[in-house]
Amino acid sequence: HAQVGRLRPTAQALLAIVSAAEELREYREQNDQSGGVLILDEPTVFLPEHEKVFLIDLVRRVTRDGVGVLFVSHDMTAVREIAHRAAVLRDGEKVGDVVVDDVSDADLIELVSGHRMDRAAIESATTYGSDAPVDAEPGDVALSVKDLRGGRVRGMTFSLHAGEILGIAGLL
């Protein structure tokens, strides 16, 4: 009974997906048609695990009803769970078309990235924190922010140094 604008962003996204699936079902029934396509672009990117499970179940339900689903995603786990085939794009070009069950994760990563990564490279690429390698010493402070507030941000303080890349991330 809540207003859509007051829902969490993830709930709004899921509501939009469910609404699209429902509209497609109603259209098919009213026009005595089968088939149809539901296009989902990066639908799992911000979803917590339990909502990913809900989305994957929804995709399975609509495909059982004869609807095709175009699932655009970097989420290899979700792709593996629901996709039969994967068309792989790199730099806007199609570089592969595979049957998901016939390729390994390493094969998919190689198609996406353009090169084979061994386990050490994957672990190195995902190392964060003070032990991560730094290419250069940071320069002078270029930006200093104290107690930033707005939207859902409350009391964020940080400094950005010349030549530094600062990434700020959160679940929602």
Short mmCIF file of C-alpha atoms in Angstrom, two decimals:
data_model
loop_
_atom_site.label_atom_id
_atom_site.label_comp_id
_atom_site.label_asym_id
_atom_site.label_seq_id
_atom_site.Cartn_x
_atom_site.Cartn_y
_atom_site.Cartn_z
CA HIS A 1 0.00 0.00 0.00
CA ALA A 2 3.05 2.29 -0.08
CA GLN A 3 3.61 4.96 -2.71
CA VAL A 4 6.17 3.79 -5.25
CA GLY A 5 8.32 6.89 -4.65
CA ARG A 6 8.67 5.93 -0.99
CA LEU A 7 9.92 2.41 -1.70
CA ARG A 8 13.60 1.48 -1.54
CA PRO A 9 15.31 1.73 -4.95
CA THR A 10 15.64 -2.06 -5.13
CA ALA A 11 11.92 -2.49 -4.40
CA GLN A 12 11.11 0.08 -7.12
CA ALA A 13 13.26 -1.84 -9.62
CA LEU A 14 11.65 -5.17 -8.73
CA LEU A 15 8.19 -3.61 -8.96
CA ALA A 16 8.99 -2.33 -12.46
CA ILE A 17 10.15 -5.80 -13.54
CA VAL A 18 7.09 -7.55 -12.07
CA SER A 19 4.83 -4.92 -13.68
CA ALA A 20 6.46 -5.48 -17.08
CA ALA A 21 6.05 -9.25 -16.77
CA GLU A 22 2.41 -8.82 -15.74
CA GLU A 23 1.67 -6.41 -18.59
CA LEU A 24 3.19 -8.88 -21.04
CA ARG A 25 1.04 -11.70 -19.62
CA GLU A 26 -2.12 -9.59 -19.84
CA TYR A 27 -1.34 -8.52 -23.41
CA ARG A 28 -0.81 -12.13 -24.45
CA GLU A 29 -4.11 -13.19 -22.86
CA GLN A 30 -6.15 -10.29 -24.31
CA ASN A 31 -4.78 -10.85 -27.81
CA ASP A 32 -4.79 -14.64 -27.64
CA GLN A 33 -1.08 -14.68 -28.46
CA SER A 34 1.87 -16.68 -27.25
CA GLY A 35 5.52 -15.72 -26.97
CA GLY A 36 6.81 -12.26 -26.32
CA VAL A 37 10.10 -10.96 -24.99
CA LEU A 38 11.01 -9.50 -21.60
CA ILE A 39 14.24 -7.45 -21.71
CA LEU A 40 16.12 -7.00 -18.43
CA ASP A 41 19.23 -4.78 -18.43
CA GLU A 42 21.53 -5.39 -15.43
CA PRO A 43 18.60 -6.27 -13.14
CA THR A 44 20.72 -7.87 -10.39
CA VAL A 45 23.35 -5.15 -10.03
CA PHE A 46 21.99 -3.65 -6.80
CA LEU A 47 19.87 -6.52 -5.51
CA PRO A 48 20.63 -8.31 -2.26
CA GLU A 49 20.84 -12.09 -2.57
CA HIS A 50 17.26 -12.89 -1.48
CA GLU A 51 15.88 -10.47 -4.09
CA LYS A 52 18.12 -12.01 -6.78
CA VAL A 53 16.52 -15.36 -5.93
CA PHE A 54 13.05 -13.79 -6.37
CA LEU A 55 14.06 -12.29 -9.73
CA ILE A 56 15.53 -15.57 -11.00
CA ASP A 57 12.33 -17.39 -9.98
CA LEU A 58 10.26 -14.78 -11.83
CA VAL A 59 12.39 -15.19 -14.98
CA ARG A 60 11.95 -18.96 -14.81
CA ARG A 61 8.16 -18.57 -14.45
CA VAL A 62 7.78 -16.29 -17.46
CA THR A 63 9.96 -18.52 -19.64
CA ARG A 64 7.82 -21.53 -18.67
CA ASP A 65 4.88 -19.53 -20.03
CA GLY A 66 6.65 -19.24 -23.40
CA VAL A 67 8.14 -15.76 -23.02
CA GLY A 68 11.70 -15.21 -24.20
CA VAL A 69 13.98 -13.28 -21.85
CA LEU A 70 16.91 -11.14 -22.94
CA PHE A 71 19.00 -10.88 -19.77
CA VAL A 72 21.82 -8.32 -20.06
CA SER A 73 24.22 -8.77 -17.16
CA HIS A 74 27.79 -8.93 -15.87
CA ASP A 75 26.54 -11.16 -13.03
CA MET A 76 28.03 -14.49 -14.14
CA THR A 77 26.26 -16.38 -11.36
CA ALA A 78 22.84 -15.14 -12.47
CA VAL A 79 23.67 -15.74 -16.13
CA ARG A 80 24.70 -19.30 -15.33
CA GLU A 81 21.53 -19.90 -13.30
CA ILE A 82 18.99 -18.80 -15.91
CA ALA A 83 20.53 -18.48 -19.37
CA HIS A 84 20.58 -21.21 -21.98
CA ARG A 85 22.79 -19.25 -24.36
CA ALA A 86 25.01 -16.20 -23.93
CA ALA A 87 26.04 -13.67 -26.54
CA VAL A 88 29.20 -12.01 -25.26
CA LEU A 89 29.96 -8.39 -26.12
CA ARG A 90 33.27 -6.57 -25.68
CA ASP A 91 33.73 -2.92 -26.64
CA GLY A 92 30.35 -2.96 -28.38
CA GLU A 93 31.22 -5.93 -30.60
CA LYS A 94 29.86 -9.47 -30.38
CA VAL A 95 32.85 -11.71 -29.61
CA GLY A 96 31.10 -14.95 -28.80
CA ASP A 97 27.87 -16.90 -28.75
CA VAL A 98 27.97 -19.87 -26.39
CA VAL A 99 25.77 -22.49 -24.80
CA VAL A 100 26.17 -21.61 -21.12
CA ASP A 101 26.36 -25.22 -19.92
CA ASP A 102 29.16 -25.95 -22.40
CA VAL A 103 31.65 -23.28 -21.20
CA SER A 104 33.55 -22.71 -17.97
CA ASP A 105 33.62 -19.49 -15.95
CA ALA A 106 37.21 -18.99 -17.15
CA ASP A 107 36.04 -19.27 -20.77
CA LEU A 108 33.30 -16.67 -20.21
CA ILE A 109 35.72 -14.31 -18.43
CA GLU A 110 38.18 -14.70 -21.29
CA LEU A 111 35.49 -13.83 -23.83
CA VAL A 112 34.41 -10.78 -21.80
CA SER A 113 37.91 -9.50 -20.98
CA GLY A 114 39.79 -10.59 -24.09
CA HIS A 115 42.46 -12.50 -22.19
CA ARG A 116 42.76 -15.55 -19.98
CA MET A 117 43.12 -14.84 -16.27
CA ASP A 118 44.63 -17.39 -13.94
CA ARG A 119 43.50 -17.70 -10.32
CA ALA A 120 46.36 -15.49 -9.03
CA ALA A 121 45.44 -12.72 -11.49
CA ILE A 122 41.78 -12.86 -10.47
CA GLU A 123 42.70 -12.68 -6.77
CA SER A 124 45.16 -9.84 -7.41
CA ALA A 125 42.56 -7.88 -9.37
CA THR A 126 40.09 -8.15 -6.50
CA THR A 127 42.46 -7.18 -3.67
CA TYR A 128 41.33 -4.06 -1.84
CA GLY A 129 42.53 -2.16 1.18
CA SER A 130 45.89 -0.97 2.45
CA ASP A 131 47.77 -3.96 0.98
CA ALA A 132 46.67 -3.18 -2.59
CA PRO A 133 49.50 -1.96 -4.82
CA VAL A 134 49.66 1.78 -5.50
CA ASP A 135 51.19 3.03 -8.75
CA ALA A 136 52.29 6.42 -7.45
CA GLU A 137 52.39 8.51 -4.33
CA PRO A 138 49.29 10.69 -4.02
CA GLY A 139 49.79 14.40 -4.61
CA ASP A 140 48.42 17.36 -2.70
CA VAL A 141 44.83 17.33 -1.50
CA ALA A 142 42.68 18.38 -4.46
CA LEU A 143 39.32 18.06 -2.70
CA SER A 144 38.38 17.79 0.93
CA VAL A 145 34.82 17.01 2.01
CA LYS A 146 33.59 17.02 5.59
CA ASP A 147 30.20 15.82 6.84
CA LEU A 148 28.58 15.45 3.40
CA ARG A 149 24.81 14.93 3.65
CA GLY A 150 22.10 14.47 1.07
CA GLY A 151 19.64 11.79 0.03
CA ARG A 152 20.73 8.69 1.92
CA VAL A 153 24.26 9.98 2.57
CA ARG A 154 24.85 10.98 6.16
CA GLY A 155 28.07 12.49 7.50
CA MET A 156 30.55 11.34 4.82
CA THR A 157 34.05 12.79 5.15
CA PHE A 158 36.92 12.21 2.72
CA SER A 159 39.89 13.78 0.95
CA LEU A 160 40.88 13.29 -2.67
CA HIS A 161 44.53 13.78 -3.60
CA ALA A 162 45.90 14.90 -6.99
CA GLY A 163 46.40 11.86 -9.21
CA GLU A 164 44.25 9.66 -6.98
CA ILE A 165 41.11 7.79 -7.94
CA LEU A 166 38.62 7.53 -5.10
CA GLY A 167 35.84 4.98 -5.36
CA ILE A 168 32.81 5.28 -3.10
CA ALA A 169 30.46 2.30 -3.02
CA GLY A 170 27.52 1.02 -1.04
CA LEU A 171 24.83 -1.60 -1.35
CA LEU A 172 22.04 0.85 -2.12
#
